[in-house]
Tab-separated table of C-alpha atoms in Angstrom:
chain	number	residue	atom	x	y	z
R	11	UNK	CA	-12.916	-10.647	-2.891
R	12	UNK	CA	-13.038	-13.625	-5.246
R	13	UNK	CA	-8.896	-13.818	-4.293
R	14	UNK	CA	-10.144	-14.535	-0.671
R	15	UNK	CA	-12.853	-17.298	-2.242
R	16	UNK	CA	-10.170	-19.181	-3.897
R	17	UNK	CA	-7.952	-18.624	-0.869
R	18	UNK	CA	-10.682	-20.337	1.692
R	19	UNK	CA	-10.975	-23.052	-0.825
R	20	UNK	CA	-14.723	-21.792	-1.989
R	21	UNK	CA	-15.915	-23.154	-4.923
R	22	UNK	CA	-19.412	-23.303	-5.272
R	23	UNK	CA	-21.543	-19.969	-4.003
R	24	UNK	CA	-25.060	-18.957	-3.901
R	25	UNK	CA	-26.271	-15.607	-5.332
R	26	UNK	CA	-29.749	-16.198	-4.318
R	27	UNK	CA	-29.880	-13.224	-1.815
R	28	UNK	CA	-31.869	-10.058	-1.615
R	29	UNK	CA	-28.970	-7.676	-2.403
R	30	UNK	CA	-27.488	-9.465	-5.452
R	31	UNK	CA	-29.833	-7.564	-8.006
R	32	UNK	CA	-29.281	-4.106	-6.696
R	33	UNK	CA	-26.944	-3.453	-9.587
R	34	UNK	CA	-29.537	-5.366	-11.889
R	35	UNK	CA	-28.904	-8.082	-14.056
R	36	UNK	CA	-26.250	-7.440	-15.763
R	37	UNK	CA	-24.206	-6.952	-12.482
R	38	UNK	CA	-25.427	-10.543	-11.410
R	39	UNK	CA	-24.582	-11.927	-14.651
R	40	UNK	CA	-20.870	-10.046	-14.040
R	41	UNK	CA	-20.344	-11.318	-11.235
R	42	UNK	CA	-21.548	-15.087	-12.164
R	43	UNK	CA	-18.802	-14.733	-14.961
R	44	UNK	CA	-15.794	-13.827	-12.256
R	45	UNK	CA	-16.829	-16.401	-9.805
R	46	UNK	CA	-16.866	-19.094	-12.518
R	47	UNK	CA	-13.268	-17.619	-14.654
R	48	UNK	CA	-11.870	-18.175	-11.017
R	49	UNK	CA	-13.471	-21.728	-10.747
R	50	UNK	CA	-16.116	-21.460	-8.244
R	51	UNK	CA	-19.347	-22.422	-9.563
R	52	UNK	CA	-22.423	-19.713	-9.048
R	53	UNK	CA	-25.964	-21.129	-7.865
R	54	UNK	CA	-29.050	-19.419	-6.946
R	55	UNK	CA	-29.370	-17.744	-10.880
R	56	UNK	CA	-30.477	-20.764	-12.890
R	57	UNK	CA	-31.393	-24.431	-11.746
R	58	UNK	CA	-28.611	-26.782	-10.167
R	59	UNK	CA	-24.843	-26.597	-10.281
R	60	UNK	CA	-23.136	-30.209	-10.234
R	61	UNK	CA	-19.692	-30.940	-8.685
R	62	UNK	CA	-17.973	-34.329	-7.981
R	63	UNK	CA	-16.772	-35.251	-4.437
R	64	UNK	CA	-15.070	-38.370	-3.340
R	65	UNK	CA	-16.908	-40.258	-6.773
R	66	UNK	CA	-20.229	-38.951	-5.779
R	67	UNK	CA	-22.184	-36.145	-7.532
R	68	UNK	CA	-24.025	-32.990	-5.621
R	69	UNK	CA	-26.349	-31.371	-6.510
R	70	UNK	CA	-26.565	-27.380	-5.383
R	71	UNK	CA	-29.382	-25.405	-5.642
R	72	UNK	CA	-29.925	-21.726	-4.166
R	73	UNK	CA	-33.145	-19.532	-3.240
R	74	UNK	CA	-34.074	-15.994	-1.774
R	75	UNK	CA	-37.187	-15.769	0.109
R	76	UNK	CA	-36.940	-12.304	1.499
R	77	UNK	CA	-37.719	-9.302	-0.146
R	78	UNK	CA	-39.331	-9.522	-3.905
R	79	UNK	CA	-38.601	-11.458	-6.899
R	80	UNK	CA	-35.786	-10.005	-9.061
R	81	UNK	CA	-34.597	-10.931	-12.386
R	82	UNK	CA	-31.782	-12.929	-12.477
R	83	UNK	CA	-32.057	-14.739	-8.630
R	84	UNK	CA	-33.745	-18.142	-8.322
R	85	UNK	CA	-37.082	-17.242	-6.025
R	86	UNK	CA	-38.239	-19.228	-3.162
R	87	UNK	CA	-41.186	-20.659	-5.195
R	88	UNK	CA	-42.517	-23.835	-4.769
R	89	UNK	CA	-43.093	-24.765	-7.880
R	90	UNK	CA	-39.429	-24.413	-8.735
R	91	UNK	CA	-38.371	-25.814	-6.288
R	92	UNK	CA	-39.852	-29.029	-7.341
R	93	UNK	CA	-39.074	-28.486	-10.945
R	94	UNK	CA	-35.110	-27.537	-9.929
R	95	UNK	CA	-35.022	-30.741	-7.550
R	96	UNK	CA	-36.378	-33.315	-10.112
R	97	UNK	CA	-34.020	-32.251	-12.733
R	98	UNK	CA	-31.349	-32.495	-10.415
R	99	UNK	CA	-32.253	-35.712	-8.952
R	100	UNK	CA	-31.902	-37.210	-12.540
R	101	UNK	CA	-27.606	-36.414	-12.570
R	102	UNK	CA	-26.873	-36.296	-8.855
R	103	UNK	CA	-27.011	-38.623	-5.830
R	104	UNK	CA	-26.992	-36.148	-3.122
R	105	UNK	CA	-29.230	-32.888	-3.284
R	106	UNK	CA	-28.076	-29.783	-1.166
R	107	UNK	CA	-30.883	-26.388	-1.425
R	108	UNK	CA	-29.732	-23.291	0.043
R	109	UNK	CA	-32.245	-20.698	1.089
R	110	UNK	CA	-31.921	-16.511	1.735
R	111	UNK	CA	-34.933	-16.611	4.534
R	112	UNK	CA	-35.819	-15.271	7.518
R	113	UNK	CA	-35.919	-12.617	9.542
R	114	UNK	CA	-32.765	-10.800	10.452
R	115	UNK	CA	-31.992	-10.398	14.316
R	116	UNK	CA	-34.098	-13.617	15.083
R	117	UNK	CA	-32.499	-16.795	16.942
R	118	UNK	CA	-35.059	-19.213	15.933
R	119	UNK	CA	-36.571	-19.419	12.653
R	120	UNK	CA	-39.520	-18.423	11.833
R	121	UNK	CA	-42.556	-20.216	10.412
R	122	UNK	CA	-41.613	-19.311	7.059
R	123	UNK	CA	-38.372	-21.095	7.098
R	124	UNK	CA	-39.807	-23.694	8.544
R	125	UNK	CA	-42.267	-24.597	5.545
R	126	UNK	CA	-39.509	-24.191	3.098
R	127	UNK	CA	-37.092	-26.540	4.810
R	128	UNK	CA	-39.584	-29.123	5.343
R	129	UNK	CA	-40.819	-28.656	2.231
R	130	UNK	CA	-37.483	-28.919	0.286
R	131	UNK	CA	-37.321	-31.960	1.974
R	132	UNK	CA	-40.171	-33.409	0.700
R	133	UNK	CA	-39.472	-32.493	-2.813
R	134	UNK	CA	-36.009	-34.605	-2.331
R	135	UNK	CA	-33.561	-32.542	-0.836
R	136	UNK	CA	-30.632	-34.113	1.478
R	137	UNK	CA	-29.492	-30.994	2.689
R	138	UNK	CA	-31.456	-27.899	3.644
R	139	UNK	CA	-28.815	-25.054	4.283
R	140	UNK	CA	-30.177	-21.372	5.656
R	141	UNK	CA	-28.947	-17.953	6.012
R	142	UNK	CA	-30.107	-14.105	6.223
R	143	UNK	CA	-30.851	-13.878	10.243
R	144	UNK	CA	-27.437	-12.350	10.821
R	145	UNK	CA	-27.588	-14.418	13.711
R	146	UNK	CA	-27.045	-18.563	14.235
R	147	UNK	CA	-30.381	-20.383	14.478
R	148	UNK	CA	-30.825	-23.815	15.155
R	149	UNK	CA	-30.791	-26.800	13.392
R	150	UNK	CA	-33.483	-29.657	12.956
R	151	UNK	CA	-33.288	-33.461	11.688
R	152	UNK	CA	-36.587	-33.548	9.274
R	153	UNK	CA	-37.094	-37.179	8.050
R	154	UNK	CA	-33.816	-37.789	8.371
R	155	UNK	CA	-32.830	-35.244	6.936
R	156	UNK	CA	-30.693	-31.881	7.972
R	157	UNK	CA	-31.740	-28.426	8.449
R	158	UNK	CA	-30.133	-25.765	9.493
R	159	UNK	CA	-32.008	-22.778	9.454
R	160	UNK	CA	-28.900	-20.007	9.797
R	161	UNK	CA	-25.080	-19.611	10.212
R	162	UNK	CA	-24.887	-16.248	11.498
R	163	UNK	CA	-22.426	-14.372	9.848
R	164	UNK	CA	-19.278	-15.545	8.512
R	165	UNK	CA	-17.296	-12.201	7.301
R	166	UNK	CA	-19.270	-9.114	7.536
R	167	UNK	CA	-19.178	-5.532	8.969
R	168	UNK	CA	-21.937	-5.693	11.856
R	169	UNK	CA	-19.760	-5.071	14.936
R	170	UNK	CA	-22.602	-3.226	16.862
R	171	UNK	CA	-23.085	-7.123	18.606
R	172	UNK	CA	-21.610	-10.179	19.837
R	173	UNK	CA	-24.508	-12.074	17.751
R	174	UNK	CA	-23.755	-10.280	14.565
R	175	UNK	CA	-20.071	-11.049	15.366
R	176	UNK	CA	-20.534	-15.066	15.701
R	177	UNK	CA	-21.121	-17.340	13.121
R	178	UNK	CA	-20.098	-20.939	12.489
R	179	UNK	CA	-19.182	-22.895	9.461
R	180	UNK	CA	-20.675	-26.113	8.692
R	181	UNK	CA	-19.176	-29.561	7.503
R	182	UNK	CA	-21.204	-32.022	5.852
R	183	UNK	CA	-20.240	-35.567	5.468
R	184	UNK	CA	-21.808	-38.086	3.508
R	185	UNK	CA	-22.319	-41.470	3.624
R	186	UNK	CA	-23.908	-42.777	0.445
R	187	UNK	CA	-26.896	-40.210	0.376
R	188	UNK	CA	-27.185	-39.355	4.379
């Protein structure tokens, strides 16, 4: 799989989910080690990963919010998530929080969601970026600021639907900080 990553040009991923510890941590820390020996940088385990585009530094930071808290996977809790975004703020100019949230088989989000993407807002985020749902959800401009609260699913083996068969990729461009 990590041939395929490198193929599609990934390079930073988010193992902030609520499978990655079924294998327990020393799977997640295996895996962390053959994403980043092939180059693409692992989030979601341990505060912010930093990569330069274009002259500018991101900042990428990755949570799971469904399920239970599991060693090794950065939780959805608040106090982190100010604590991750302050450090990060302090190296990079642009801040972009993923979140594992939400319930699957919805097409809107749920309150949940909501709070955290508003919140992670408030704490300084620039980009709020969702998944779990199986489905696409919306997005929403929050203080300026984008949300969007699912993709859907990108490569994966529900075929039992046409909404667990669509998904959409997003591209973010920045100007300065928006």
């Amino acid at each position: 799989n990590t041939e395929g990553l490198i193929f599609a040009g990934v390079d930073i991923a988010s193992l902030a989910n609520n499978h990655a510890g079924n294998y327990g941590l020393d799977a997640i820390n295996s895996t962390k080690d053959l994403l980043e020996n092939n180059g693409i940088l692992a989030t979601g385990i341990s505060g912010p990963v930093f990569r330069d585009v274009r002259r500018m530094r991101f900042a990428f930071l990755g949570y799971n919010d469904i399920g239970f808290a599991q060693d090794g996977i950065s939780w959805g809790d608040e106090e982190k998530i100010v604590s991750d975004i302050a450090e990060a703020k302090k190296i990079a100019k642009v801040i972009i929080v993923t979140f594992h949230w939400g319930a699957e088989y919805k097409s809107q989000p749920d309150s949940r969601q909501k709070y955290l993407g508003h919140f992670a807002i408030d704490a300084g985020a620039d980009l709020v970026i969702g998944n779990h749902p199986h489905w696409i959800q919306p997005i929403e401009i929050y203080k300026g600021k984008l949300i969007t609260y699912a993709h859907g699913n990108f490569v994966f083996d529900q075929e039992w639907s046409i909404k667990t068969k669509q998904g959409v990729v997003g591209k973010y461009t920045f100007y300065d900080s928006q």
